[in-house]
JSON list of C-alpha atoms in Angstrom, two decimals:
[
{"chain": "A", "resi": 153, "resn": "MET", "atom": "CA", "xyz": [40.27, -14.76, -28.51]},
{"chain": "A", "resi": 154, "resn": "ALA", "atom": "CA", "xyz": [42.02, -11.70, -27.13]},
{"chain": "A", "resi": 155, "resn": "VAL", "atom": "CA", "xyz": [45.32, -12.13, -25.38]},
{"chain": "A", "resi": 156, "resn": "LEU", "atom": "CA", "xyz": [45.20, -10.62, -21.90]},
{"chain": "A", "resi": 157, "resn": "LYS", "atom": "CA", "xyz": [48.07, -8.63, -20.51]},
{"chain": "A", "resi": 158, "resn": "ARG", "atom": "CA", "xyz": [49.86, -10.47, -17.75]},
{"chain": "A", "resi": 159, "resn": "VAL", "atom": "CA", "xyz": [49.84, -8.70, -14.37]},
{"chain": "A", "resi": 160, "resn": "LYS", "atom": "CA", "xyz": [52.85, -9.19, -12.18]},
{"chain": "A", "resi": 161, "resn": "GLY", "atom": "CA", "xyz": [51.85, -10.87, -8.91]},
{"chain": "A", "resi": 162, "resn": "SER", "atom": "CA", "xyz": [53.47, -10.44, -5.54]},
{"chain": "A", "resi": 163, "resn": "THR", "atom": "CA", "xyz": [55.72, -13.03, -4.04]},
{"chain": "A", "resi": 164, "resn": "LEU", "atom": "CA", "xyz": [54.97, -14.94, -0.90]},
{"chain": "A", "resi": 165, "resn": "MET", "atom": "CA", "xyz": [57.54, -12.94, 1.03]},
{"chain": "A", "resi": 166, "resn": "GLU", "atom": "CA", "xyz": [55.98, -9.59, 0.03]},
{"chain": "A", "resi": 167, "resn": "THR", "atom": "CA", "xyz": [52.56, -10.86, 1.08]},
{"chain": "A", "resi": 168, "resn": "MET", "atom": "CA", "xyz": [53.89, -12.01, 4.47]},
{"chain": "A", "resi": 169, "resn": "VAL", "atom": "CA", "xyz": [55.61, -8.67, 5.10]},
{"chain": "A", "resi": 170, "resn": "ALA", "atom": "CA", "xyz": [52.44, -6.77, 4.21]},
{"chain": "A", "resi": 171, "resn": "THR", "atom": "CA", "xyz": [50.35, -8.99, 6.50]},
{"chain": "A", "resi": 172, "resn": "VAL", "atom": "CA", "xyz": [52.77, -8.53, 9.43]},
{"chain": "A", "resi": 173, "resn": "LEU", "atom": "CA", "xyz": [52.74, -4.73, 8.94]},
{"chain": "A", "resi": 174, "resn": "ILE", "atom": "CA", "xyz": [48.93, -4.66, 8.93]},
{"chain": "A", "resi": 175, "resn": "VAL", "atom": "CA", "xyz": [48.76, -6.78, 12.09]},
{"chain": "A", "resi": 176, "resn": "ILE", "atom": "CA", "xyz": [51.29, -4.50, 13.84]},
{"chain": "A", "resi": 177, "resn": "ILE", "atom": "CA", "xyz": [49.35, -1.38, 12.86]},
{"chain": "A", "resi": 178, "resn": "PHE", "atom": "CA", "xyz": [46.05, -2.80, 14.16]},
{"chain": "A", "resi": 179, "resn": "MET", "atom": "CA", "xyz": [47.72, -3.99, 17.37]},
{"chain": "A", "resi": 180, "resn": "MET", "atom": "CA", "xyz": [49.19, -0.54, 18.01]},
{"chain": "A", "resi": 181, "resn": "ALA", "atom": "CA", "xyz": [45.83, 1.09, 17.34]},
{"chain": "A", "resi": 182, "resn": "SER", "atom": "CA", "xyz": [44.03, -1.23, 19.75]},
{"chain": "A", "resi": 183, "resn": "LEU", "atom": "CA", "xyz": [46.62, -0.59, 22.48]},
{"chain": "A", "resi": 184, "resn": "VAL", "atom": "CA", "xyz": [46.23, 3.18, 22.08]},
{"chain": "A", "resi": 185, "resn": "MET", "atom": "CA", "xyz": [42.42, 2.90, 22.25]},
{"chain": "A", "resi": 186, "resn": "GLU", "atom": "CA", "xyz": [42.57, 0.66, 25.30]},
{"chain": "A", "resi": 187, "resn": "ALA", "atom": "CA", "xyz": [44.90, 3.07, 27.10]},
{"chain": "A", "resi": 188, "resn": "THR", "atom": "CA", "xyz": [42.62, 5.98, 26.27]},
{"chain": "A", "resi": 189, "resn": "PHE", "atom": "CA", "xyz": [39.49, 4.25, 27.53]},
{"chain": "A", "resi": 190, "resn": "SER", "atom": "CA", "xyz": [41.14, 2.94, 30.72]},
{"chain": "A", "resi": 191, "resn": "THR", "atom": "CA", "xyz": [42.36, 6.47, 31.52]},
{"chain": "A", "resi": 192, "resn": "HIS", "atom": "CA", "xyz": [38.85, 7.77, 31.05]},
{"chain": "A", "resi": 193, "resn": "ARG", "atom": "CA", "xyz": [37.40, 5.08, 33.34]},
{"chain": "A", "resi": 194, "resn": "SER", "atom": "CA", "xyz": [39.90, 5.65, 36.13]},
{"chain": "A", "resi": 195, "resn": "GLY", "atom": "CA", "xyz": [39.47, 9.42, 35.93]},
{"chain": "A", "resi": 196, "resn": "ASN", "atom": "CA", "xyz": [35.68, 9.32, 36.16]},
{"chain": "A", "resi": 197, "resn": "MET", "atom": "CA", "xyz": [34.68, 10.89, 39.49]},
{"chain": "A", "resi": 198, "resn": "GLU", "atom": "CA", "xyz": [30.94, 10.94, 38.73]},
{"chain": "A", "resi": 199, "resn": "PRO", "atom": "CA", "xyz": [29.97, 7.85, 40.83]},
{"chain": "A", "resi": 200, "resn": "ILE", "atom": "CA", "xyz": [31.75, 9.00, 43.99]},
{"chain": "A", "resi": 201, "resn": "SER", "atom": "CA", "xyz": [30.36, 12.52, 43.56]},
{"chain": "A", "resi": 202, "resn": "GLU", "atom": "CA", "xyz": [26.85, 11.04, 43.40]},
{"chain": "A", "resi": 203, "resn": "LYS", "atom": "CA", "xyz": [27.49, 8.95, 46.53]},
{"chain": "A", "resi": 204, "resn": "LEU", "atom": "CA", "xyz": [28.75, 12.01, 48.43]},
{"chain": "A", "resi": 205, "resn": "HIS", "atom": "CA", "xyz": [25.66, 13.97, 47.37]},
{"chain": "A", "resi": 206, "resn": "GLN", "atom": "CA", "xyz": [23.46, 11.11, 48.67]},
{"chain": "A", "resi": 207, "resn": "LEU", "atom": "CA", "xyz": [25.27, 11.06, 52.00]},
{"chain": "A", "resi": 208, "resn": "GLU", "atom": "CA", "xyz": [25.06, 14.87, 52.25]},
{"chain": "A", "resi": 209, "resn": "TYR", "atom": "CA", "xyz": [21.31, 14.66, 51.68]},
{"chain": "A", "resi": 210, "resn": "LYS", "atom": "CA", "xyz": [20.99, 11.91, 54.32]},
{"chain": "A", "resi": 211, "resn": "TYR", "atom": "CA", "xyz": [22.94, 14.03, 56.80]},
{"chain": "A", "resi": 212, "resn": "ILE", "atom": "CA", "xyz": [20.82, 17.16, 56.15]},
{"chain": "A", "resi": 213, "resn": "LYS", "atom": "CA", "xyz": [17.60, 15.14, 56.61]},
{"chain": "A", "resi": 214, "resn": "GLY", "atom": "CA", "xyz": [18.86, 13.63, 59.87]},
{"chain": "A", "resi": 215, "resn": "GLY", "atom": "CA", "xyz": [19.45, 10.08, 58.62]},
{"chain": "A", "resi": 216, "resn": "LEU", "atom": "CA", "xyz": [23.19, 10.05, 59.33]},
{"chain": "A", "resi": 217, "resn": "THR", "atom": "CA", "xyz": [25.05, 10.17, 62.64]},
{"chain": "A", "resi": 218, "resn": "LEU", "atom": "CA", "xyz": [28.55, 11.58, 62.84]},
{"chain": "A", "resi": 219, "resn": "PRO", "atom": "CA", "xyz": [31.32, 10.54, 62.67]},
{"chain": "A", "resi": 220, "resn": "TYR", "atom": "CA", "xyz": [30.47, 8.34, 59.67]},
{"chain": "A", "resi": 221, "resn": "PHE", "atom": "CA", "xyz": [32.82, 5.90, 57.92]},
{"chain": "A", "resi": 222, "resn": "GLU", "atom": "CA", "xyz": [32.07, 3.65, 54.94]},
{"chain": "A", "resi": 223, "resn": "ASP", "atom": "CA", "xyz": [33.92, 1.47, 52.45]},
{"chain": "A", "resi": 224, "resn": "TRP", "atom": "CA", "xyz": [32.21, 1.88, 49.09]},
{"chain": "A", "resi": 225, "resn": "GLU", "atom": "CA", "xyz": [33.61, 0.13, 46.03]},
{"chain": "A", "resi": 226, "resn": "ASP", "atom": "CA", "xyz": [37.28, 1.26, 45.96]},
{"chain": "A", "resi": 227, "resn": "TRP", "atom": "CA", "xyz": [36.61, 4.31, 48.11]},
{"chain": "A", "resi": 228, "resn": "ASP", "atom": "CA", "xyz": [37.04, 5.05, 51.83]},
{"chain": "A", "resi": 229, "resn": "ILE", "atom": "CA", "xyz": [34.39, 7.60, 52.82]},
{"chain": "A", "resi": 230, "resn": "GLU", "atom": "CA", "xyz": [34.66, 9.64, 56.00]},
{"chain": "A", "resi": 231, "resn": "ILE", "atom": "CA", "xyz": [32.29, 12.29, 57.29]},
{"chain": "A", "resi": 232, "resn": "VAL", "atom": "CA", "xyz": [33.34, 14.17, 60.41]},
{"chain": "A", "resi": 233, "resn": "ARG", "atom": "CA", "xyz": [32.42, 17.31, 62.32]},
{"chain": "A", "resi": 234, "resn": "TYR", "atom": "CA", "xyz": [35.06, 19.92, 63.19]},
{"chain": "A", "resi": 235, "resn": "HIS", "atom": "CA", "xyz": [35.40, 23.62, 63.97]},
{"chain": "A", "resi": 236, "resn": "GLU", "atom": "CA", "xyz": [37.20, 26.13, 61.78]},
{"chain": "A", "resi": 237, "resn": "ARG", "atom": "CA", "xyz": [37.51, 29.75, 62.96]},
{"chain": "A", "resi": 238, "resn": "GLY", "atom": "CA", "xyz": [34.73, 29.21, 65.44]},
{"chain": "A", "resi": 239, "resn": "SER", "atom": "CA", "xyz": [32.26, 27.85, 62.89]},
{"chain": "A", "resi": 240, "resn": "PRO", "atom": "CA", "xyz": [31.05, 24.25, 63.04]},
{"chain": "A", "resi": 241, "resn": "MET", "atom": "CA", "xyz": [31.87, 22.48, 59.75]},
{"chain": "A", "resi": 242, "resn": "ILE", "atom": "CA", "xyz": [31.15, 19.07, 58.27]},
{"chain": "A", "resi": 243, "resn": "SER", "atom": "CA", "xyz": [33.83, 17.44, 56.11]},
{"chain": "A", "resi": 244, "resn": "LEU", "atom": "CA", "xyz": [32.94, 14.75, 53.53]},
{"chain": "A", "resi": 245, "resn": "ILE", "atom": "CA", "xyz": [36.12, 13.06, 52.28]},
{"chain": "A", "resi": 246, "resn": "ALA", "atom": "CA", "xyz": [36.40, 10.15, 49.87]},
{"chain": "A", "resi": 247, "resn": "LYS", "atom": "CA", "xyz": [39.80, 8.55, 49.09]},
{"chain": "A", "resi": 248, "resn": "ASN", "atom": "CA", "xyz": [40.34, 5.93, 46.42]},
{"chain": "A", "resi": 249, "resn": "ARG", "atom": "CA", "xyz": [42.44, 3.01, 47.68]},
{"chain": "A", "resi": 250, "resn": "LYS", "atom": "CA", "xyz": [43.79, 2.17, 44.18]},
{"chain": "A", "resi": 251, "resn": "THR", "atom": "CA", "xyz": [44.50, 5.53, 42.58]},
{"chain": "A", "resi": 252, "resn": "GLN", "atom": "CA", "xyz": [44.97, 7.62, 45.76]},
{"chain": "A", "resi": 253, "resn": "LYS", "atom": "CA", "xyz": [42.62, 10.26, 44.31]},
{"chain": "A", "resi": 254, "resn": "SER", "atom": "CA", "xyz": [40.43, 12.11, 46.74]},
{"chain": "A", "resi": 255, "resn": "ARG", "atom": "CA", "xyz": [37.19, 14.07, 46.61]},
{"chain": "A", "resi": 256, "resn": "LYS", "atom": "CA", "xyz": [36.37, 16.55, 49.40]},
{"chain": "A", "resi": 257, "resn": "THR", "atom": "CA", "xyz": [33.22, 18.46, 50.20]},
{"chain": "A", "resi": 258, "resn": "TYR", "atom": "CA", "xyz": [32.64, 20.83, 53.12]},
{"chain": "A", "resi": 259, "resn": "LEU", "atom": "CA", "xyz": [29.36, 21.94, 54.68]},
{"chain": "A", "resi": 260, "resn": "LEU", "atom": "CA", "xyz": [28.78, 24.79, 57.08]},
{"chain": "A", "resi": 261, "resn": "GLN", "atom": "CA", "xyz": [26.66, 23.38, 59.90]},
{"chain": "A", "resi": 262, "resn": "ASN", "atom": "CA", "xyz": [23.74, 25.47, 61.22]},
{"chain": "A", "resi": 263, "resn": "ASN", "atom": "CA", "xyz": [23.65, 25.90, 64.99]},
{"chain": "A", "resi": 264, "resn": "GLU", "atom": "CA", "xyz": [20.09, 24.66, 65.27]},
{"chain": "A", "resi": 265, "resn": "SER", "atom": "CA", "xyz": [20.63, 21.44, 63.29]},
{"chain": "A", "resi": 266, "resn": "HIS", "atom": "CA", "xyz": [22.10, 18.21, 64.67]}
]
């Protein structure tokens, strides 16, 4: 029978240190990923833009009376009529109650409509 070369094994303390380092690295990686995804979610303005487009369409088709106010998810939506430099304008404003972000859209109102 051949005599096998003895391989030096690691001690319990070395194994514990390596395990703790691996756990810390994975924990840091998961925190970075979570922060990245939460920032992306809170910065996503697509749903409120869609909602404002729907309300704009309703107004143009005569299905909305002004002034209009709505609470939608975390957003306060306000649609009002005003005059700027003699031209009638429609203002669609959405403000997020949590992040204080806002989305604004303006429409030039035709004299013969509404």
